[in-house]
C-alpha cells in the first residue's frame, strides 16, 4: 500500500526541501521503495540529490501537463531505493497553463496514478506558495507534513495553510490528512527555539512529530554536494534526526 505525502508550507526557508530530500533518502535507507517528486520550480530537491537541472528534459512539468507519462519522467538516484521525478525552471509556466483547464487541480493525481503502487512512499516537495502546483500536490496526496522553523514568526501563515488544507479536504480530496507538524532548525541554546517548541506543542498536541530537526552545519552543506545528509555524513546530527523522523513515520503508518 503506497502512501503519498506532500511537504508543504507557503513560507520559504522553513526546511521544506531539506525535509523532502532527507526524509525520502532516510525512508529509502530503511528499505522502503521511495519516489521523490520535485514540484517546486526552484528545483532544489533535484539538484540537492545530485541531478543537473539543466539536463532535465522530462520531469514534473511534462508529467503534470500529460505530455509524458510519469513512468518516462522517473530518474534513479545514487541514494538506496530512491527515485526522483526531477524539476526544471519550466515548471514556472505550469500555473498559467493549468488555469483554464477542466479539473486542473487533478492533473498530478491522474498522472501519478499508474505508478503509485510501485512505491511504498511518494514524497512531494511543494513550492513555497499556495498556488495551483501546491493545490495539485495536496489533491494528489494522502497526507501532508508541515515543517515549522523554531524562529520568531514560526506560526505566521500557518492558519492560512491550514485553511487551504481544509478547503482541499472539502472540495478536492476528502481523505487528505495532516501527517504532522515538524519542528525544524531547532537550536537548544536559544530560549526562543524552546519557546516555539512549547508553544507549537501546547497548541497542536498530538499533531506535532516527536522528532525535532536540529540546526546542523552538515545539513546545510549536503545539497551543495548533490547528496542527502545520509550519504554526505551518516554520523551527523542531521542524519540521525531524519532517520528518527523516518522511523517515527513508518511506525505511525503501521498502527
Coordinates of C-alpha atoms in Angstrom, one line a residue:
X1 CA 0.0 0.0 0.0
X2 CA 1.6 3.2 -1.2
X3 CA 1.4 6.5 0.8
X4 CA 1.7 9.9 -0.9
X5 CA 3.0 12.7 1.4
X6 CA 3.2 16.3 0.4
X7 CA 5.8 18.5 2.3
X8 CA 4.1 21.9 2.3
X9 CA 4.4 25.4 3.7
X10 CA 3.9 28.6 1.7
X11 CA 6.7 30.2 3.7
X12 CA 10.1 29.8 2.2
X13 CA 13.2 28.9 4.3
X14 CA 11.5 26.5 6.7
X15 CA 13.4 23.4 5.8
X16 CA 10.8 22.1 3.3
X17 CA 13.2 20.8 0.6
X18 CA 15.7 19.7 3.2
X19 CA 13.0 17.6 4.8
X20 CA 11.7 16.2 1.5
X21 CA 15.1 15.1 0.3
X22 CA 16.4 13.7 3.6
X23 CA 13.1 12.1 4.7
X24 CA 12.9 10.4 1.3
X25 CA 16.5 9.3 1.5
X26 CA 16.0 8.0 5.1
X27 CA 12.9 6.0 4.1
X28 CA 15.0 4.5 1.3
X29 CA 17.8 3.5 3.6
X30 CA 15.3 1.8 5.9
X31 CA 14.4 -0.4 2.9
X32 CA 11.3 1.3 1.6
X33 CA 10.9 2.0 -2.2
X34 CA 10.6 5.7 -2.4
X35 CA 9.8 8.3 -5.1
X36 CA 10.6 12.0 -4.6
X37 CA 8.6 14.4 -6.8
X38 CA 10.1 17.8 -7.1
X39 CA 7.1 20.1 -7.5
X40 CA 9.0 23.4 -6.9
X41 CA 10.2 25.4 -9.9
X42 CA 13.3 26.3 -7.9
X43 CA 14.2 22.6 -8.4
X44 CA 16.3 22.5 -5.2
X45 CA 15.3 18.9 -4.5
X46 CA 16.5 17.9 -7.9
X47 CA 20.0 19.5 -7.6
X48 CA 20.1 18.5 -3.9
X49 CA 20.0 14.8 -4.8
X50 CA 22.7 15.2 -7.5
X51 CA 20.8 15.8 -10.8
X52 CA 21.9 18.5 -13.1
X53 CA 18.7 20.7 -13.5
X54 CA 19.9 21.9 -16.9
X55 CA 19.9 18.3 -18.2
X56 CA 16.2 17.7 -17.2
X57 CA 14.1 17.2 -20.4
X58 CA 11.3 15.1 -19.0
X59 CA 10.3 16.0 -15.4
X60 CA 7.4 17.2 -13.3
X61 CA 6.3 19.8 -15.9
X62 CA 5.9 17.2 -18.7
X63 CA 4.2 14.8 -16.3
X64 CA 1.6 17.3 -14.9
X65 CA 0.7 18.6 -18.4
X66 CA 0.4 14.9 -19.5
X67 CA 2.8 15.3 -22.5
X68 CA 5.0 12.5 -21.0
X69 CA 3.7 9.6 -18.9
X70 CA 5.0 9.6 -15.3
X71 CA 7.0 6.4 -15.9
X72 CA 9.1 8.2 -18.5
X73 CA 10.0 11.1 -16.1
X74 CA 11.4 8.9 -13.3
X75 CA 15.1 9.0 -12.7
X76 CA 17.1 6.8 -10.4
X77 CA 19.4 8.4 -7.8
X78 CA 22.6 7.3 -6.1
X79 CA 20.6 7.0 -2.9
X80 CA 19.4 3.5 -2.0
X81 CA 15.8 2.7 -3.1
X82 CA 15.2 6.3 -4.1
X83 CA 13.9 7.5 -7.5
X84 CA 13.0 11.1 -8.4
X85 CA 10.8 12.9 -10.8
X86 CA 13.0 16.0 -11.3
X87 CA 12.0 19.6 -11.9
X88 CA 13.3 22.3 -14.2
X89 CA 12.6 26.1 -14.3
X90 CA 10.0 25.4 -17.0
X91 CA 7.7 24.4 -14.1
X92 CA 7.1 28.1 -13.5
X93 CA 4.8 28.1 -16.6
X94 CA 2.5 25.4 -15.4
X95 CA 0.5 27.6 -13.1
X96 CA -0.5 29.8 -16.1
X97 CA -1.1 26.8 -18.4
X98 CA -3.4 25.0 -16.0
X99 CA -5.6 28.0 -15.2
X100 CA -8.2 27.4 -18.0
X101 CA -8.2 23.6 -17.9
X102 CA -11.0 21.5 -16.5
X103 CA -10.1 19.5 -13.4
X104 CA -6.8 21.5 -13.3
X105 CA -6.2 20.6 -9.7
X106 CA -6.4 16.8 -10.5
X107 CA -3.6 16.8 -13.1
X108 CA -0.9 15.5 -10.8
X109 CA -3.2 12.9 -9.2
X110 CA -4.1 11.5 -12.6
X111 CA -0.5 11.5 -13.8
X112 CA 0.9 9.5 -10.9
X113 CA -2.0 7.0 -10.6
X114 CA -0.3 4.4 -12.9
X115 CA 3.0 4.4 -10.9
X116 CA 1.6 4.8 -7.4
X117 CA 1.7 1.2 -6.4
X118 CA 5.3 0.7 -7.4
X119 CA 6.4 2.6 -4.3
X120 CA 5.9 2.4 -0.5
X121 CA 6.2 6.2 -0.2
X122 CA 5.9 9.1 -2.6
X123 CA 7.2 12.4 -1.2
X124 CA 6.2 15.6 -2.9
X125 CA 8.3 18.7 -2.4
X126 CA 5.9 21.6 -2.8
X127 CA 6.6 25.1 -4.0
X128 CA 6.6 27.8 -1.3
X129 CA 3.2 29.2 -2.3
X130 CA -0.4 28.2 -2.2
X131 CA -0.8 28.3 -6.0
X132 CA -2.0 25.6 -8.4
X133 CA 1.1 23.5 -8.1
X134 CA 0.7 23.1 -4.4
X135 CA -3.0 22.6 -4.8
X136 CA -2.2 19.7 -7.3
X137 CA 0.2 18.2 -4.8
X138 CA -2.4 18.4 -1.9
X139 CA -5.1 16.9 -4.1
X140 CA -2.8 14.0 -5.1
X141 CA -1.5 13.4 -1.5
X142 CA -2.9 11.1 1.2
X143 CA -1.3 13.3 3.9
X144 CA 0.7 16.5 4.4
X145 CA 3.8 17.2 6.6
X146 CA 4.2 20.9 7.6
X147 CA 7.7 22.0 8.5
X148 CA 7.8 24.9 11.0
X149 CA 11.1 26.6 11.9
X150 CA 11.8 27.3 15.5
X151 CA 12.1 31.0 14.9
X152 CA 10.2 34.2 15.7
X153 CA 7.5 34.2 13.0
X154 CA 7.1 30.4 13.2
X155 CA 3.3 30.3 13.3
X156 CA 2.8 33.2 10.9
X157 CA 0.9 32.0 7.8
X158 CA 0.1 28.6 9.4
X159 CA -3.6 29.5 9.7
X160 CA -3.7 30.3 6.0
X161 CA -2.1 26.9 5.1
X162 CA -4.5 25.0 7.4
X163 CA -7.4 26.8 5.8
X164 CA -6.1 25.8 2.4
X165 CA -5.8 22.2 3.6
X166 CA -9.4 22.3 4.9
X167 CA -10.8 23.6 1.6
X168 CA -8.8 20.9 -0.3
X169 CA -10.4 18.3 2.1
X170 CA -13.8 19.7 1.5
X171 CA -13.7 20.2 -2.3
X172 CA -11.0 18.0 -3.9
X173 CA -9.6 15.4 -1.5
X174 CA -11.7 14.4 1.5
X175 CA -9.2 11.7 2.5
X176 CA -6.3 14.2 2.9
X177 CA -5.0 14.1 6.5
X178 CA -2.3 16.1 8.3
X179 CA 0.5 13.6 8.9
X180 CA 2.1 16.0 11.4
X181 CA 3.8 19.4 12.1
X182 CA 7.6 19.1 12.0
X183 CA 9.8 21.5 14.0
X184 CA 12.9 22.4 12.1
X185 CA 16.1 24.5 12.6
X186 CA 16.0 23.9 16.4
X187 CA 18.8 25.3 18.5
X188 CA 18.7 24.1 22.1
X189 CA 20.8 27.0 23.2
X190 CA 18.3 29.6 22.2
X191 CA 15.4 30.5 24.5
X192 CA 13.3 31.4 21.5
X193 CA 13.7 27.9 20.0
X194 CA 12.5 26.3 23.2
X195 CA 9.6 28.8 23.4
X196 CA 8.4 28.0 19.9
X197 CA 8.6 24.2 20.6
X198 CA 6.5 24.5 23.8
X199 CA 4.0 26.9 22.0
X200 CA 3.6 24.6 19.0
X201 CA 3.3 21.5 21.2
X202 CA 0.7 23.1 23.5
X203 CA -1.3 24.4 20.6
X204 CA -1.3 21.3 18.4
X205 CA -0.6 18.5 20.8
X206 CA -0.6 15.1 19.0
X207 CA -0.3 16.7 15.6
X208 CA 3.4 17.5 16.3
X209 CA 6.1 15.0 15.5
X210 CA 8.2 13.9 18.5
X211 CA 11.3 14.2 16.3
X212 CA 12.7 17.7 16.1
X213 CA 15.2 18.6 13.4
X214 CA 18.2 20.4 14.9
X215 CA 20.2 23.1 13.3
X216 CA 23.2 21.4 11.8
X217 CA 26.0 22.7 9.6
X218 CA 26.3 19.4 7.7
X219 CA 22.6 19.6 6.7
X220 CA 23.3 23.0 5.1
X221 CA 26.4 21.7 3.3
X222 CA 25.0 18.4 1.9
X223 CA 22.9 20.0 -1.0
X224 CA 25.9 21.8 -2.5
X225 CA 27.5 18.3 -2.9
X226 CA 24.3 16.9 -4.5
X227 CA 23.8 14.5 -1.7
X228 CA 21.3 13.7 1.0
X229 CA 22.6 14.1 4.6
X230 CA 22.6 10.3 4.9
X231 CA 25.1 10.0 2.1
X232 CA 27.1 13.2 2.9
X233 CA 27.6 12.4 6.6
X234 CA 25.7 9.5 8.1
X235 CA 27.2 10.2 11.5
X236 CA 25.9 13.8 11.7
X237 CA 23.1 15.0 14.0
X238 CA 21.1 15.9 10.9
X239 CA 21.3 12.3 9.6
X240 CA 20.2 11.0 13.0
X241 CA 17.3 13.4 13.1
X242 CA 15.9 12.4 9.7
X243 CA 16.4 8.7 10.3
X244 CA 14.5 9.1 13.5
X245 CA 11.7 11.0 11.7
X246 CA 11.5 8.3 9.1
X247 CA 11.2 5.6 11.8
X248 CA 8.5 7.6 13.5
X249 CA 6.6 8.0 10.2
X250 CA 6.9 4.2 9.5
X251 CA 5.7 3.3 13.0
X252 CA 2.8 5.7 12.8
X253 CA 1.7 4.2 9.5
X254 CA 1.9 0.6 10.8
X255 CA -0.6 1.4 13.6

